[in-house]
Amino acid sequence: MTPIRRQYLKIKHAYPDAIVLFRLGDFYETFDQDAQTASRELEITLTSRSMGKNLRVPMAGVPAHSLDSYLARLIKKGHQVAICEQLTDAAVSKGLVERDVVRVVTPGTVLESELLDQGANNYLASVVEDGDSAGLAYVDITTGQFAATQLDQSQLVPELERIAPAEILFPRSQAHPSWTGGSDNGSAIARRITDLDPSSFNLQDAGHALLDHYGIQTLESFGCQDLPLAVRAAGAIVNFLAATQKTGKPQLAALAVYSTNNYMALDGQARRNLELFQGGRSGDKQFSLLSCLDLTKTPMGGRLLRQWLGQPLLDLERLHRRLDAVGFFFQDGFKRAAVIQSLARIADLERIMARVNGGTAAPRELKALQQGLELVPSLADQLKDPIEGTGQSLDWPDKGAAGPVGWLARSLAPLPDVTALLDQALAAEPSGAVGEGNVIREGFSSELDELKQISRDARGVIAGLEQRERERTGIKGLKVGYNQVFGYYIEVSNANKSQVPTDYVRRQTLVNAERYIVPELKDHESKVLNAREQIEQLERSLYRRVCDQVSAASGGIADRAAAVARVDVFSALAEVAVRQDFVRPALDTNGAISIEGGRHPVVEGVLDPGTYVPNDVDLANDGPQVLVITGPNMAGKSTFIRQVAIIVLMAQVGSFVPASKATIGLVDCIFTRVGLQDDLATGQSTFMVEMVETAAILNRATPRSLVVLDEIGRGTSTYDGLSIARAVVEHLHNDPRLGCKTLFATHYHELTELAASLPGVRNFSVAVAEQEGDVVFLHRIVPGGADKSYGVHVAQLAGLPQGVVSRAWEVLAGLERGPAQRSADRQPPAAQQMSLFNPAQPLVDELKSLDIPNLTPLQAINLLYQLQEKANGGGD
């Protein structure tokens, strides 16, 4: 076995779960099973290499300069990759070149731009459980964001759905926990789990890891000293990063310990049904609420807006602060335009700094960092002056010279030391690679400048040598050239060989020419090559020194980046509000929702201007608590109930809303049950999924919640579905634990009867106009219930064959006559006469025997339907 084979096996033993990319010269090679995996996943040639007597091992490699593209493909396929570099120079090393792993890349620890969605965070999460409680922590090493919480098990999955981590660390066990959906069913969560040794989550070790990382004495400064599960989850992340990020300690922001009780709860169903991040059945981001609101100009702002949409606030003070900031930009178009123009020139400061800290930042990224930081003070200048004479009252907490965004302006202080360093150190247009002599600005290092001058002088002599030799020899076609094998040479064609001087030394024979060297040429070649090597080493050293100095200021840069992101979001929300005629909502905790002229921002955006029909809504815990909304399909019921939820959510994000006026009592959770879907993997039918989701709402909602239900009960028979729908409405209205504000869209017109017996129920319907047999959907929500569904009309609009539509009208007409009339139509006259003498005594006896006081509403309505069926001749 060769020494290099033993070196590789030692390294592979330390990283058994990762594909080891082993640096050999200009290639990263893989061996053994890794080579077979790499060959398959990357579609590269599988070869072999001799590594000892009678030992050939499989091998597959990729060029070092193409690492990022191949790395991206491996990570996207779910592999961990250990990057093993040469730590000593092969040219000066005695014996085997020293090698070791400098970084392990996993889905949650990616730094490369090609692997990242610039508008979304790339989270590494960690989960630990204990009974009914769980600890959850998550980090984005590309931005430094680090957070942890301790929560009930029931809250874990919704929180993981909100975070959408690329990777989840979990203590290794024989089976994955139930919340993953199982390891064998291909669930998204299960596929993202990375098992760690349970000792990684030890409380004492985790606590020490946090203290050591931040260089502090106590966890009290983070507020997690009494949250052992949160500490265990966060400490496991720090230990994992220490094991995978060998070359640089990730610069993490202070650990943010939070409680899910401080934010509106949104489960995965609500996010999907309200189409916050993906719209329609296709999941196209273009038709999502995020795409409607995201006019941000920086990746940092885009990521922050996404975070806010997924985590609406319950804190009135923070919400008013956000609304004040949006109002500042809303009212002053000149400032808004100037800020947006500046923001468009600022690069992704957060992720550039992550690569600086990790030692992977390119020179052009460092230049972009400099240019971005130089623009920060101009942003601050735009925020300093208050707005006067606007005519709109804003409840600003600070009406002094700083105005409503003074707190932001103070966060945008310049960093002159960092910008001066970068300006002095970097060339105006640095090259893409360090070591070529085009990264460090002249004047920054006298030693480097001297080496460059030596190189230039030698090159100048070589360039002049060609003309001098042409004149000396009389060979007009003589050329001075260079290649990596022979260095500099003089080339003379065969036709002129007779004129070559005796002091020329032949080095290479070509088909049509000869190549020669002369002492003067080799002397200057030595100067050029020596200078080039020294320039490469010195420039790399200087560049690392500059990166280290910038990294030392990472805390201040992170603060400016966070402030820039907020300015970006506030100005973008203001721009959307101006373009789409949004208004500032009034927020309180009075438990009422009143919206005048409300609109669905996404639907309105795809319609012709002015065609969307706005609608009003009033909901209150002590007033119109449950709105039963009836009317035909395609008329706007679903759009209406979702737009109310979206307006509430936007208000609690801190955005202006699509309405002419809106007063929003903060809600603690938005629940939705919309659409038909099954779950084949777990054997659940469409109706079962519907009932499971409805049960979750009834068990979790509170009086402060907003519930949006669309067509409850339609997945089963008419009587069953109607019975369940009615019971659900009654429960939402009557249960003292609930009493939540509810929008209930339904085709069951019978539910309109509830308004007569339940004081909190109100009937509304979608207005429809019938003109000469044609139906026109007016899309207006009006008081009162509907008595028709117009389903056949919708079927006709959908393009069903005319024969099918005509037959549907015939069947519908027969059904509307009722069972008794249909039976009578089928009987001969004599039979009709005889039916008059059939005694009804059995039905009377059955009615008398009913124990009415002890019947539940659901039992009562079922019995009534059975008796009606018997009375119409349909029973025994």
XYZ file of N, CA and C in Angstrom, residues 4 159 171 237-238 379 499 506 544 593 667 673 681 726 823 856:
48
model
N 0.366 7.459 0.055
C -0.791 8.320 -0.203
C -2.088 7.557 0.048
N -43.623 24.881 13.597
C -42.440 25.739 13.639
C -41.390 25.268 12.637
N -30.807 13.511 17.623
C -30.059 12.410 18.246
C -30.326 11.086 17.536
N -25.848 22.496 17.662
C -25.530 23.204 16.419
C -24.114 23.762 16.462
N -23.746 24.394 17.570
C -22.395 24.973 17.678
C -21.339 23.881 17.555
N -27.871 56.305 2.909
C -29.190 55.839 3.342
C -29.592 56.526 4.639
N 20.580 31.391 -40.866
C 20.952 32.711 -40.353
C 21.069 32.745 -38.831
N 19.844 25.317 -29.253
C 18.572 24.688 -29.660
C 17.928 23.980 -28.455
N -5.313 37.611 2.600
C -5.788 36.964 3.833
C -5.756 37.945 4.997
N -62.762 42.727 13.821
C -62.145 42.950 12.522
C -63.155 43.664 11.646
N -55.115 38.873 16.021
C -55.501 37.475 16.184
C -54.261 36.652 16.498
N -59.185 25.666 6.472
C -59.514 24.333 5.939
C -60.131 24.576 4.572
N -50.085 8.178 1.104
C -48.979 7.518 1.814
C -49.431 6.956 3.150
N -73.123 21.544 10.085
C -73.948 22.261 11.067
C -73.368 22.112 12.466
N -92.366 10.490 -7.138
C -93.041 9.197 -6.972
C -94.426 9.247 -7.564
N -78.968 15.106 20.868
C -78.004 16.142 20.449
C -78.497 16.760 19.143
